[in-house]
Coordinates of C-alpha atoms in Angstrom, one line a residue:
M1 CA -40.2 -9.8 -72.3
S2 CA -40.1 -8.1 -69.0
T3 CA -43.1 -6.3 -67.6
E4 CA -42.8 -2.6 -66.9
Y5 CA -44.1 -1.2 -63.7
K6 CA -44.9 2.3 -62.7
Y7 CA -45.5 3.9 -59.3
D8 CA -49.1 4.5 -58.4
N9 CA -49.8 7.4 -56.0
R10 CA -53.5 6.6 -55.7
R11 CA -53.4 3.9 -53.1
K12 CA -52.6 4.9 -49.6
N13 CA -50.7 3.0 -47.0
N14 CA -50.0 3.7 -43.3
S15 CA -47.0 5.9 -43.9
Y16 CA -49.3 8.7 -45.1
S17 CA -50.6 9.4 -41.7
K18 CA -47.2 10.7 -40.7
Y19 CA -47.5 13.7 -43.0
S20 CA -49.8 16.6 -42.4
K21 CA -52.5 17.7 -44.9
G22 CA -51.1 19.0 -48.1
K23 CA -47.8 17.1 -47.8
K24 CA -46.6 14.8 -50.6
N25 CA -47.6 11.1 -50.2
Y26 CA -44.7 8.7 -50.5
G27 CA -46.8 5.6 -50.0
G28 CA -48.2 3.6 -52.9
S29 CA -48.2 0.3 -54.8
Y30 CA -47.1 -1.1 -58.1
Y31 CA -49.4 -1.9 -61.0
K32 CA -49.1 -3.1 -64.5
P33 CA -50.2 -0.4 -67.0
S34 CA -51.8 -2.9 -69.3
Q35 CA -54.3 -3.9 -66.6
G36 CA -55.6 -0.3 -66.4
R37 CA -57.0 0.6 -63.1
G38 CA -58.4 -2.8 -62.2
E39 CA -56.8 -5.5 -60.1
S40 CA -53.4 -6.7 -61.3
D41 CA -53.4 -10.2 -62.9
S42 CA -50.6 -11.0 -60.5
F43 CA -53.4 -12.0 -58.2
K44 CA -55.3 -14.0 -60.8
S45 CA -52.5 -16.4 -61.6
G46 CA -50.5 -18.2 -59.0
K47 CA -47.3 -18.3 -61.1
S48 CA -47.1 -14.5 -61.3
A49 CA -47.6 -13.9 -57.6
K50 CA -44.0 -14.7 -56.8
N51 CA -42.8 -12.1 -59.3
F52 CA -45.0 -9.5 -57.7
K53 CA -43.6 -10.3 -54.3
N54 CA -40.1 -9.9 -55.6
Y55 CA -41.0 -6.4 -56.7
R56 CA -42.4 -5.6 -53.3
K57 CA -39.1 -6.6 -51.7
K58 CA -37.2 -3.9 -53.6
P59 CA -36.9 -1.0 -51.2
Y60 CA -38.3 2.3 -52.5
Q61 CA -35.8 5.1 -52.2
K62 CA -37.7 8.0 -50.6
Q63 CA -36.9 11.4 -52.0
S64 CA -34.7 13.4 -49.6
R65 CA -35.9 16.9 -48.8
P66 CA -33.2 19.6 -48.7
V67 CA -32.3 20.5 -45.1
K68 CA -32.1 24.2 -44.5
N69 CA -29.1 25.3 -42.4
K70 CA -30.0 26.9 -39.2
P71 CA -28.8 30.5 -39.1
S72 CA -26.1 31.4 -36.7
V73 CA -24.6 34.6 -35.3
K74 CA -20.9 35.4 -34.7
I75 CA -19.8 37.4 -31.7
A76 CA -16.2 38.9 -31.6
F77 CA -14.9 40.5 -28.5
L78 CA -12.5 43.4 -29.4
G79 CA -12.2 44.6 -25.8
G80 CA -13.7 44.5 -22.3
L81 CA -12.7 41.0 -21.4
N82 CA -9.9 40.3 -18.8
E83 CA -9.5 44.1 -18.4
I84 CA -11.3 47.1 -17.0
G85 CA -12.5 49.4 -19.8
K86 CA -12.0 49.4 -23.6
N87 CA -15.5 47.8 -24.1
I88 CA -16.4 46.9 -27.6
T89 CA -18.2 43.9 -29.1
M90 CA -19.0 43.0 -32.7
I91 CA -22.1 41.0 -33.5
E92 CA -22.4 39.5 -37.0
C93 CA -25.3 37.7 -38.7
E94 CA -25.6 36.8 -42.4
N95 CA -23.9 39.8 -44.1
D96 CA -24.5 42.4 -41.4
I97 CA -22.5 43.6 -38.4
I98 CA -23.4 45.7 -35.4
L99 CA -20.9 47.2 -32.9
V100 CA -21.8 47.6 -29.3
D101 CA -19.9 50.5 -27.7
C102 CA -16.4 51.7 -28.5
G103 CA -14.5 52.6 -25.3
M104 CA -11.1 53.5 -24.0
A105 CA -9.1 52.4 -20.9
F106 CA -6.7 54.2 -18.6
P107 CA -3.0 53.2 -19.0
D108 CA -1.4 51.0 -16.4
G109 CA 1.5 52.3 -14.3
D110 CA 4.1 50.7 -16.5
M111 CA 2.7 52.4 -19.7
L112 CA 5.1 55.3 -19.3
G113 CA 4.0 58.4 -21.2
V114 CA 0.8 56.8 -22.5
D115 CA -2.3 59.0 -22.2
L116 CA -5.0 56.4 -22.9
V117 CA -5.5 53.0 -24.5
I118 CA -8.0 52.2 -27.3
P119 CA -9.0 49.0 -29.1
D120 CA -7.2 47.7 -32.2
F121 CA -9.6 48.6 -35.0
T122 CA -8.0 46.3 -37.7
Y123 CA -10.8 43.8 -37.8
I124 CA -13.4 46.5 -38.0
E125 CA -11.6 48.1 -41.0
Q126 CA -11.4 44.7 -42.7
N127 CA -15.2 44.3 -42.4
Q128 CA -16.3 47.9 -42.7
D129 CA -18.6 47.2 -45.7
K130 CA -20.7 44.9 -43.5
I131 CA -21.1 47.3 -40.5
R132 CA -24.6 48.8 -40.2
G133 CA -24.0 50.9 -37.1
I134 CA -22.6 51.4 -33.6
V135 CA -25.1 51.2 -30.7
L136 CA -24.1 52.8 -27.4
T137 CA -25.2 51.7 -24.0
H138 CA -24.2 55.0 -22.2
G139 CA -21.9 57.9 -22.1
H140 CA -19.0 56.7 -19.9
E141 CA -15.5 56.9 -21.3
D142 CA -14.9 53.2 -21.2
H143 CA -17.8 52.8 -23.6
I144 CA -17.5 55.9 -25.9
G145 CA -13.9 57.1 -25.4
G146 CA -12.6 55.3 -28.5
L147 CA -15.1 56.6 -30.9
P148 CA -13.1 59.6 -32.2
F149 CA -10.2 57.4 -33.1
L150 CA -12.5 54.9 -34.9
L151 CA -14.5 57.4 -36.8
G152 CA -11.4 59.1 -38.0
R153 CA -10.7 55.9 -40.0
V154 CA -14.2 54.4 -40.7
N155 CA -17.4 56.4 -41.0
I156 CA -20.1 54.4 -39.2
P157 CA -23.6 55.6 -38.1
I158 CA -24.0 56.0 -34.3
Y159 CA -27.2 55.2 -32.4
G160 CA -27.7 56.2 -28.8
T161 CA -29.9 58.0 -26.3
S162 CA -29.9 61.8 -26.0
L163 CA -27.3 62.4 -23.2
T164 CA -25.0 59.7 -24.7
L165 CA -25.1 61.4 -28.1
G166 CA -24.6 64.8 -26.5
L167 CA -21.4 63.6 -24.8
V168 CA -20.2 61.9 -28.0
G169 CA -20.9 65.0 -30.0
N170 CA -18.6 67.0 -27.7
K171 CA -15.8 64.6 -28.2
L172 CA -16.2 64.5 -32.0
K173 CA -16.1 68.4 -32.1
E174 CA -12.8 68.3 -30.3
H175 CA -11.4 66.0 -33.0
S176 CA -13.1 68.0 -35.9
L177 CA -15.3 65.0 -36.8
Y178 CA -18.7 66.2 -35.8
N179 CA -19.9 67.5 -39.2
E180 CA -18.9 64.2 -41.0
S181 CA -20.5 61.9 -38.4
S182 CA -24.1 60.5 -38.4
L183 CA -25.6 60.7 -34.8
N184 CA -29.0 59.1 -34.5
R185 CA -31.1 59.5 -31.3
V186 CA -33.1 56.6 -30.0
N187 CA -35.2 56.7 -26.9
A188 CA -35.4 53.8 -24.4
G189 CA -38.3 51.5 -25.4
E190 CA -37.8 52.1 -29.1
T191 CA -36.5 49.6 -31.7
I192 CA -34.3 50.3 -34.7
K193 CA -33.6 48.1 -37.7
L194 CA -29.9 47.5 -38.8
G195 CA -29.6 45.1 -41.7
C196 CA -31.1 41.7 -40.8
M197 CA -31.0 42.6 -37.1
S198 CA -33.2 44.8 -34.9
V199 CA -32.1 46.5 -31.7
E200 CA -34.5 47.3 -28.8
F201 CA -33.3 49.9 -26.4
I202 CA -34.1 48.9 -22.7
H203 CA -33.9 51.5 -19.9
V204 CA -31.5 50.6 -17.1
N205 CA -30.1 52.4 -14.0
H206 CA -26.5 53.3 -13.8
S207 CA -24.4 56.2 -12.4
I208 CA -25.1 58.2 -15.5
P209 CA -28.6 59.0 -16.9
D210 CA -29.9 57.6 -20.2
A211 CA -28.2 54.2 -19.9
V212 CA -29.7 51.3 -21.8
A213 CA -29.4 47.6 -22.4
F214 CA -30.1 46.0 -25.8
A215 CA -32.3 43.1 -27.0
I216 CA -30.7 42.4 -30.4
R217 CA -33.0 40.2 -32.5
T218 CA -31.2 38.3 -35.2
P219 CA -32.3 35.5 -37.6
A220 CA -30.5 33.1 -35.3
G221 CA -32.2 34.3 -32.1
T222 CA -32.2 37.1 -29.6
I223 CA -29.0 38.4 -27.9
V224 CA -29.4 40.5 -24.8
H225 CA -26.5 42.8 -23.9
T226 CA -27.0 44.5 -20.5
G227 CA -24.3 47.2 -20.8
D228 CA -23.5 48.6 -17.3
F229 CA -26.4 48.5 -15.0
K230 CA -27.8 48.2 -11.5
I231 CA -31.3 47.8 -10.0
D232 CA -32.0 51.1 -8.2
C233 CA -35.6 51.4 -6.9
T234 CA -35.1 55.0 -5.9
P235 CA -33.0 56.6 -8.7
I236 CA -32.0 60.3 -8.5
T237 CA -33.2 60.9 -12.1
G238 CA -35.4 59.0 -14.4
D239 CA -37.3 55.8 -13.8
M240 CA -36.4 52.4 -12.3
I241 CA -34.8 49.9 -14.6
D242 CA -37.4 48.4 -17.0
L243 CA -37.4 44.8 -15.6
S244 CA -40.7 44.1 -17.4
A245 CA -38.9 44.6 -20.8
F246 CA -36.3 42.0 -19.7
A247 CA -39.1 39.6 -18.7
R248 CA -40.9 40.1 -22.0
V249 CA -37.8 39.4 -24.0
G250 CA -37.0 36.4 -21.8
D251 CA -40.5 35.0 -22.5
E252 CA -40.0 35.4 -26.2
G253 CA -36.8 33.3 -26.0
V254 CA -33.2 34.4 -25.7
L255 CA -30.3 32.7 -27.4
A256 CA -27.5 34.4 -25.5
L257 CA -27.0 36.8 -22.6
L258 CA -24.0 39.1 -22.4
A259 CA -24.0 40.6 -18.9
E260 CA -21.5 42.8 -17.1
S261 CA -19.4 41.3 -14.4
T262 CA -17.8 44.2 -12.6
N263 CA -19.4 43.5 -9.2
A264 CA -19.9 39.7 -9.7
E265 CA -17.7 39.1 -6.6
R266 CA -19.9 41.2 -4.4
P267 CA -22.9 39.5 -2.6
G268 CA -26.2 41.2 -2.1
Y269 CA -27.5 44.4 -3.8
T270 CA -25.8 47.6 -4.8
Q271 CA -26.9 50.5 -2.6
T272 CA -29.2 53.2 -4.1
E273 CA -27.6 56.5 -5.1
R274 CA -29.7 58.2 -2.5
T275 CA -27.5 56.8 0.2
V276 CA -24.8 59.3 -0.9
S277 CA -27.3 62.1 -0.5
D278 CA -27.7 61.4 3.2
S279 CA -23.9 61.3 3.6
F280 CA -23.4 64.6 1.8
D281 CA -26.0 66.2 4.1
N282 CA -24.1 65.1 7.2
L283 CA -20.7 66.1 5.8
F284 CA -21.9 69.6 4.7
R285 CA -23.1 70.2 8.3
R286 CA -19.7 69.0 9.6
A287 CA -17.8 71.3 7.3
E288 CA -19.8 74.3 8.3
H289 CA -16.8 76.7 8.4
D290 CA -14.7 75.1 5.7
R291 CA -14.5 75.3 1.9
I292 CA -15.8 72.0 0.5
I293 CA -14.0 70.4 -2.4
I294 CA -15.6 67.2 -3.9
A295 CA -13.8 65.0 -6.4
T296 CA -15.9 62.7 -8.5
F297 CA -16.1 61.3 -12.0
A298 CA -17.0 64.0 -14.5
S299 CA -19.6 61.7 -16.0
N300 CA -21.4 61.0 -12.8
V301 CA -24.2 63.5 -13.4
N302 CA -26.5 62.0 -10.7
R303 CA -23.7 62.6 -8.1
V304 CA -23.2 66.2 -9.2
Q305 CA -26.9 66.8 -9.0
Q306 CA -26.9 65.7 -5.3
I307 CA -24.0 68.0 -4.6
I308 CA -25.8 70.9 -6.2
N309 CA -28.9 70.1 -4.1
C310 CA -26.9 70.1 -0.9
A311 CA -25.2 73.3 -1.9
E312 CA -28.5 75.0 -2.4
K313 CA -29.8 73.7 0.9
Y314 CA -26.8 75.1 2.8
G315 CA -26.5 78.4 0.9
R316 CA -23.3 77.7 -1.0
K317 CA -22.1 78.6 -4.5
V318 CA -20.9 75.8 -6.8
A319 CA -17.9 76.0 -9.2
F320 CA -16.5 73.3 -11.5
S321 CA -12.8 72.6 -12.0
G322 CA -11.4 70.3 -14.7
R323 CA -12.1 70.5 -18.5
S324 CA -14.0 67.2 -18.6
M325 CA -16.2 68.2 -15.6
V326 CA -17.1 71.6 -17.2
N327 CA -17.9 69.9 -20.6
Y328 CA -20.0 67.1 -19.1
M329 CA -22.0 69.5 -16.9
A330 CA -22.6 71.9 -19.8
V331 CA -24.1 69.0 -21.9
A332 CA -26.1 67.6 -19.1
S333 CA -27.6 71.0 -18.2
E334 CA -28.4 71.9 -21.8
L335 CA -30.2 68.6 -22.3
G336 CA -32.2 68.8 -19.1
Y337 CA -30.4 66.0 -17.2
L338 CA -28.9 68.4 -14.6
S339 CA -31.2 70.8 -12.7
V340 CA -29.2 73.9 -11.6
P341 CA -31.0 76.6 -9.5
E342 CA -30.6 80.1 -10.7
N343 CA -27.5 82.1 -9.5
I344 CA -25.9 79.1 -7.8
L345 CA -23.1 78.5 -10.3
I346 CA -20.0 80.7 -10.3
D347 CA -16.9 80.7 -12.5
L348 CA -13.6 79.4 -11.0
D349 CA -12.1 82.9 -11.3
M350 CA -14.7 84.2 -8.8
L351 CA -13.8 82.0 -5.9
D352 CA -11.9 84.8 -4.1
R353 CA -15.0 87.0 -4.1
Y354 CA -16.9 84.7 -1.7
P355 CA -16.1 83.5 1.9
R356 CA -14.6 80.0 1.9
E357 CA -17.5 78.6 3.9
Q358 CA -19.8 79.6 1.0
I359 CA -18.0 77.6 -1.6
V360 CA -18.4 74.1 -3.0
L361 CA -15.8 73.2 -5.6
V362 CA -16.6 70.1 -7.8
T363 CA -13.5 68.7 -9.4
T364 CA -12.0 65.9 -11.4
G365 CA -9.2 63.8 -10.1
S366 CA -11.0 61.1 -8.0
Q367 CA -8.6 58.5 -9.5
G368 CA -5.4 60.4 -8.8
E369 CA -4.7 61.1 -12.5
P370 CA -1.5 63.1 -12.7
M371 CA -2.9 66.0 -14.8
S372 CA -6.3 66.1 -13.1
A373 CA -7.5 69.2 -11.2
L374 CA -7.3 67.6 -7.7
S375 CA -3.8 66.2 -8.3
R376 CA -2.6 69.6 -9.4
M377 CA -4.1 71.2 -6.3
A378 CA -2.4 68.6 -4.1
Y379 CA 1.0 69.2 -5.7
S380 CA 0.5 73.1 -5.7
D381 CA 0.4 73.1 -9.5
H382 CA -3.1 74.5 -10.0
R383 CA -3.2 78.0 -11.4
K384 CA -6.4 79.1 -9.7
V385 CA -6.9 77.0 -6.6
M386 CA -4.5 76.7 -3.6
V387 CA -5.5 74.2 -0.9
G388 CA -4.6 74.0 2.7
E389 CA -6.1 74.4 6.2
G390 CA -9.8 75.3 6.0
D391 CA -10.4 72.9 3.1
F392 CA -12.7 69.9 3.5
I393 CA -12.0 67.5 0.7
I394 CA -14.4 64.6 -0.2
I395 CA -13.3 61.9 -2.7
S396 CA -16.6 60.6 -3.9
A397 CA -15.4 57.5 -5.9
N398 CA -13.7 54.2 -5.5
P399 CA -10.2 53.8 -7.0
I400 CA -10.3 51.8 -10.2
P401 CA -8.2 48.6 -9.7
G402 CA -4.6 49.7 -10.3
N403 CA -5.2 53.3 -9.2
E404 CA -5.1 52.7 -5.4
K405 CA -1.4 53.9 -5.1
T406 CA -1.9 57.1 -7.1
V407 CA -5.0 58.0 -5.1
G408 CA -3.2 57.3 -1.9
N409 CA -0.4 59.6 -2.9
V410 CA -2.8 62.5 -3.6
V411 CA -4.5 62.0 -0.3
D412 CA -1.2 62.1 1.5
E413 CA -0.2 65.3 -0.2
L414 CA -3.5 66.9 0.7
L415 CA -3.1 65.9 4.4
K416 CA 0.4 67.3 4.5
K417 CA -1.1 70.7 3.4
G418 CA -3.5 70.6 6.4
C419 CA -6.6 69.6 4.5
K420 CA -9.3 67.4 6.0
V421 CA -9.9 64.5 3.6
V422 CA -12.8 62.0 3.6
Y423 CA -13.0 59.1 1.2
E424 CA -15.2 56.0 0.6
S425 CA -13.7 53.7 3.2
M426 CA -14.3 56.3 5.9
Y427 CA -17.8 57.4 4.9
E428 CA -20.5 56.4 2.5
V429 CA -19.6 59.0 -0.1
H430 CA -19.8 56.6 -3.0
V431 CA -22.0 53.8 -4.3
S432 CA -21.3 51.7 -7.3
G433 CA -23.2 51.9 -10.5
H434 CA -22.8 48.2 -11.2
A435 CA -25.0 45.3 -10.2
C436 CA -24.0 42.9 -7.4
Q437 CA -24.8 39.2 -7.3
E438 CA -28.5 39.4 -6.4
E439 CA -29.2 41.9 -9.1
L440 CA -27.3 39.7 -11.6
K441 CA -29.4 36.7 -10.5
I442 CA -32.6 38.7 -11.2
I443 CA -31.5 39.4 -14.8
H444 CA -30.5 35.8 -15.4
K445 CA -33.9 34.6 -14.1
L446 CA -35.9 37.1 -16.2
V447 CA -33.9 36.6 -19.4
K448 CA -33.6 32.8 -19.3
P449 CA -30.8 32.5 -21.9
K450 CA -29.7 29.3 -23.6
Y451 CA -26.1 30.6 -23.6
F452 CA -24.2 33.0 -21.3
I453 CA -21.1 35.0 -21.9
P454 CA -19.9 37.2 -19.0
V455 CA -18.3 40.5 -20.1
H456 CA -16.9 43.7 -18.7
G457 CA -14.4 42.6 -16.2
E458 CA -11.1 40.9 -15.3
Q459 CA -10.7 37.2 -15.3
K460 CA -11.7 36.9 -11.6
H461 CA -15.0 38.8 -12.3
L462 CA -15.8 36.7 -15.4
R463 CA -15.2 33.4 -13.5
K464 CA -17.3 34.5 -10.6
H465 CA -20.1 35.5 -12.9
A466 CA -19.9 32.1 -14.6
D467 CA -20.1 30.4 -11.2
L468 CA -23.2 32.4 -10.4
A469 CA -24.8 31.3 -13.7
M470 CA -24.1 27.6 -12.9
F471 CA -25.5 28.1 -9.4
L472 CA -28.7 29.2 -11.1
G473 CA -28.8 25.9 -13.1
M474 CA -27.0 26.7 -16.4
E475 CA -24.8 23.9 -17.8
R476 CA -21.0 24.7 -18.0
K477 CA -21.0 23.8 -21.6
N478 CA -23.4 26.7 -22.4
I479 CA -21.1 29.3 -20.8
Y480 CA -18.2 30.9 -22.6
I481 CA -15.4 32.8 -20.9
G482 CA -13.4 34.6 -23.6
D483 CA -10.5 37.0 -24.0
V484 CA -9.8 40.1 -26.1
G485 CA -9.8 38.8 -29.7
S486 CA -12.1 35.8 -28.9
C487 CA -14.8 34.9 -31.5
I488 CA -17.7 32.5 -31.2
E489 CA -20.5 31.2 -33.4
I490 CA -23.8 30.3 -31.9
N491 CA -27.3 29.1 -32.9
E492 CA -30.0 27.1 -31.2
N493 CA -28.0 23.9 -31.7
Y494 CA -24.5 24.7 -30.7
M495 CA -21.9 27.2 -29.5
K496 CA -18.4 26.9 -30.9
E497 CA -15.2 28.9 -30.7
L498 CA -13.8 30.3 -33.9
P499 CA -10.2 31.4 -34.6
S500 CA -9.2 34.6 -32.9
V501 CA -9.6 37.9 -34.7
P502 CA -7.1 40.8 -34.7
A503 CA -7.5 42.7 -31.4
G504 CA -5.4 44.2 -28.7
K505 CA -4.2 47.5 -27.3
V506 CA -3.3 50.7 -29.2
F507 CA -1.6 53.4 -27.2
V508 CA -2.3 57.1 -27.6
D509 CA 0.5 59.4 -26.7
G510 CA -0.3 63.0 -27.3
L511 CA -1.3 63.3 -31.0
G512 CA 0.3 60.0 -31.8
V513 CA -2.0 57.0 -32.1
G514 CA -0.5 53.5 -32.4
D515 CA 3.1 54.8 -32.8
V516 CA 3.9 53.7 -29.3
G517 CA 4.2 49.9 -29.0
S518 CA 5.7 47.5 -26.5
I519 CA 9.3 48.2 -27.7
V520 CA 8.9 51.9 -27.1
L521 CA 7.4 51.3 -23.6
R522 CA 10.2 48.9 -22.9
D523 CA 12.8 51.6 -23.8
R524 CA 11.0 54.2 -21.7
K525 CA 11.0 51.8 -18.7
H526 CA 14.7 51.1 -19.3
L527 CA 15.5 54.8 -19.5
G528 CA 13.5 55.5 -16.4
Q529 CA 15.2 52.8 -14.4
D530 CA 18.8 52.9 -15.4
G531 CA 19.3 56.1 -17.5
L532 CA 21.1 56.7 -20.8
I533 CA 24.8 57.0 -22.0
I534 CA 25.4 58.5 -25.4
I535 CA 28.8 58.0 -27.0
V536 CA 29.6 60.4 -29.9
A537 CA 32.5 60.1 -32.2
S538 CA 33.6 61.5 -35.6
L539 CA 35.4 59.1 -38.0
D540 CA 37.5 59.7 -41.1
V541 CA 35.5 59.0 -44.2
Y542 CA 38.4 57.3 -45.9
D543 CA 40.1 55.0 -43.3
G544 CA 37.6 55.0 -40.4
H545 CA 40.1 56.4 -37.8
V546 CA 38.8 58.6 -35.0
I547 CA 39.1 62.3 -35.8
S548 CA 37.3 63.6 -32.7
G549 CA 35.9 62.0 -29.6
P550 CA 34.5 59.8 -28.4
D551 CA 32.6 62.2 -26.1
I552 CA 30.3 60.8 -23.4
V553 CA 26.9 62.2 -22.4
S554 CA 25.1 60.8 -19.4
R555 CA 21.4 61.3 -18.5
G556 CA 19.7 59.7 -15.6
F557 CA 22.7 57.3 -15.0
V558 CA 25.2 58.9 -12.6
Y559 CA 26.0 62.4 -11.5
V560 CA 28.9 63.4 -13.8
R561 CA 31.0 65.3 -11.4
E562 CA 31.1 62.4 -9.0
S563 CA 31.7 59.8 -11.6
E564 CA 34.3 61.3 -13.9
G565 CA 36.6 58.3 -13.5
L566 CA 34.0 55.8 -14.6
L567 CA 33.1 57.9 -17.6
D568 CA 36.7 58.2 -18.6
E569 CA 36.9 54.4 -18.6
V570 CA 33.8 54.3 -20.9
K571 CA 35.5 56.8 -23.2
Q572 CA 38.7 54.7 -23.3
V573 CA 36.8 51.4 -24.0
A574 CA 34.8 53.0 -26.9
G575 CA 38.0 54.7 -28.3
N576 CA 39.9 51.4 -28.3
I577 CA 37.0 49.6 -30.2
L578 CA 36.9 52.4 -32.8
E579 CA 40.6 52.2 -33.5
E580 CA 40.6 48.4 -33.6
C581 CA 37.8 48.4 -36.1
A582 CA 39.7 50.9 -38.3
E583 CA 42.9 48.9 -38.2
N584 CA 40.9 45.7 -39.2
N585 CA 39.1 47.5 -42.0
I586 CA 35.7 47.0 -40.3
H587 CA 33.5 49.8 -41.7
E588 CA 30.0 48.4 -41.1
W589 CA 28.5 50.8 -38.6
G590 CA 26.1 48.2 -37.3
I591 CA 29.0 45.9 -36.3
I592 CA 30.9 48.8 -34.7
K593 CA 28.0 50.1 -32.7
N594 CA 27.1 46.6 -31.4
R595 CA 30.7 46.1 -30.2
I596 CA 30.6 49.4 -28.4
K597 CA 27.3 48.6 -26.7
D598 CA 28.4 45.2 -25.6
D599 CA 31.8 46.2 -24.2
V600 CA 30.6 49.4 -22.5
S601 CA 27.6 47.5 -21.0
K602 CA 29.9 44.8 -19.6
L603 CA 32.2 47.5 -18.1
I604 CA 29.3 49.4 -16.5
S605 CA 27.7 46.3 -15.1
Q606 CA 31.0 45.2 -13.5
K607 CA 31.5 48.6 -11.9
T608 CA 27.9 49.6 -10.9
R609 CA 25.6 46.6 -11.3
R610 CA 23.4 48.8 -13.5
N611 CA 22.3 48.5 -17.1
P612 CA 21.8 51.9 -18.7
M613 CA 20.8 52.3 -22.3
I614 CA 23.9 52.7 -24.5
L615 CA 23.5 54.8 -27.6
P616 CA 26.5 55.2 -29.9
I617 CA 26.3 58.0 -32.5
L618 CA 28.9 57.9 -35.3
Q619 CA 29.5 60.5 -38.0
E620 CA 31.9 60.5 -41.0
V621 CA 34.0 63.6 -41.7

């Protein structure tokens, strides 16, 4: 009969010392229950000692304790990477999602007829039940311009500083969304709770007041998002950037840093905004006998404040031109971010009541936008302002990449009219609101992140920022350079790329949102380059023979009176195809139209080396 043995937890062995007080002891020895608590008879008889040793040789299977999975956080980039503008980032942890910003972008030159570009919101709509809120870094269009289009589809609470929400509120009123929206004011230095995450608002300097960065604390770790920033020790309004907050968050431990890369190519530091104030002072003296017109971004409240200060100093009245300029200044003044002396502002209709040398006109159009106030002045299309000799025009902005040509065209038109024009490459009339390399280094050193993702910039900016991080000692494997639609998962142990999420560009054309795609843009470009030929014919409903036509209409292709012979040939080719199809009982209009397109295109290409759009229109009678 075999002897039964049980496990005795009373006797300790050396393995216990590895466990802290209160932990379960997995050490012990075997004993025979019949022997009670005394010494086992295995040690009393030599013949049983061998059996006891055999039991000792059997390995004891230690109980495995369940390993808790480390929490992780997902970051999806729906815009702002490999492009300028359209900034929007999605941060997801457990079952909660936060959106950072929701901006728009200006259309490229080949996006014919497109007014603006917004992000694709498909992925947001798919996950709307998880979204706890949108936090906004500041009030520039590339960070808030997409909000009306998103909130028209998904109602999400919005959190931002006072000026940012004031500007957002104006936009929502224009789209009749204000009453249905939830706008929640948060001051810099405060923290809000959104699901399992908390968001600390950190004051930063930028070209617009009330800009903030975020320390987003998640169960997986803290993520720092800088937004747009610079380090300005002498800001026009507000305090210097809160570097102590960045340092405190860095000392607590930061899982990932998302930092803007706009000026990552530029060495040194970004100049203080007060540099522009000195330049304005010199130019106001130089333009003593001229009317001064200054074009700048409508959102650059600090710049406009300096213009108003100079106007007061030199006894000039100030008027605003451009709808966005008027709206921005009204909000900034109402909220106390713009200090306007009494009786200095005048309406645009009152310009003729004052001598030209007593006027400063602040206008939109620093990027050469076709419908902006300055562009309409340059092309004599402004209803209230005519420019010419005696006008001193200052363009207080740098062209956004891609806008250099349009800005140059506006400058040329102004010079042709006899205006004096000053721009950034001639005089220090603009400083950037974005951090250069030395400022970026300071943030990296203060935050000390485990992982780094450069954001807000084209590929060259992102790459340069990644190089800077490696120069500071970060390993390449801990840096991620993404694209629009990229999605990553990170925790303290790893960073890995996930499958891309739905993302891209949605074009806004007038009241249409998303109904203009790549095919429409291709057709517009085709029409603009080579024109259009319309071929109209009426066919017998019974046998398909031509009753009238074909008639030829040409737009943007050739001047009809000088090309009647060519158009007659087009008419003959189209007529022959129609009759041939009728004789062969071909009544499928798709087949007939394609044959007309192919043969007419071949004829025109042989005769002119052009490729106009061919549009056959057939009707049965």
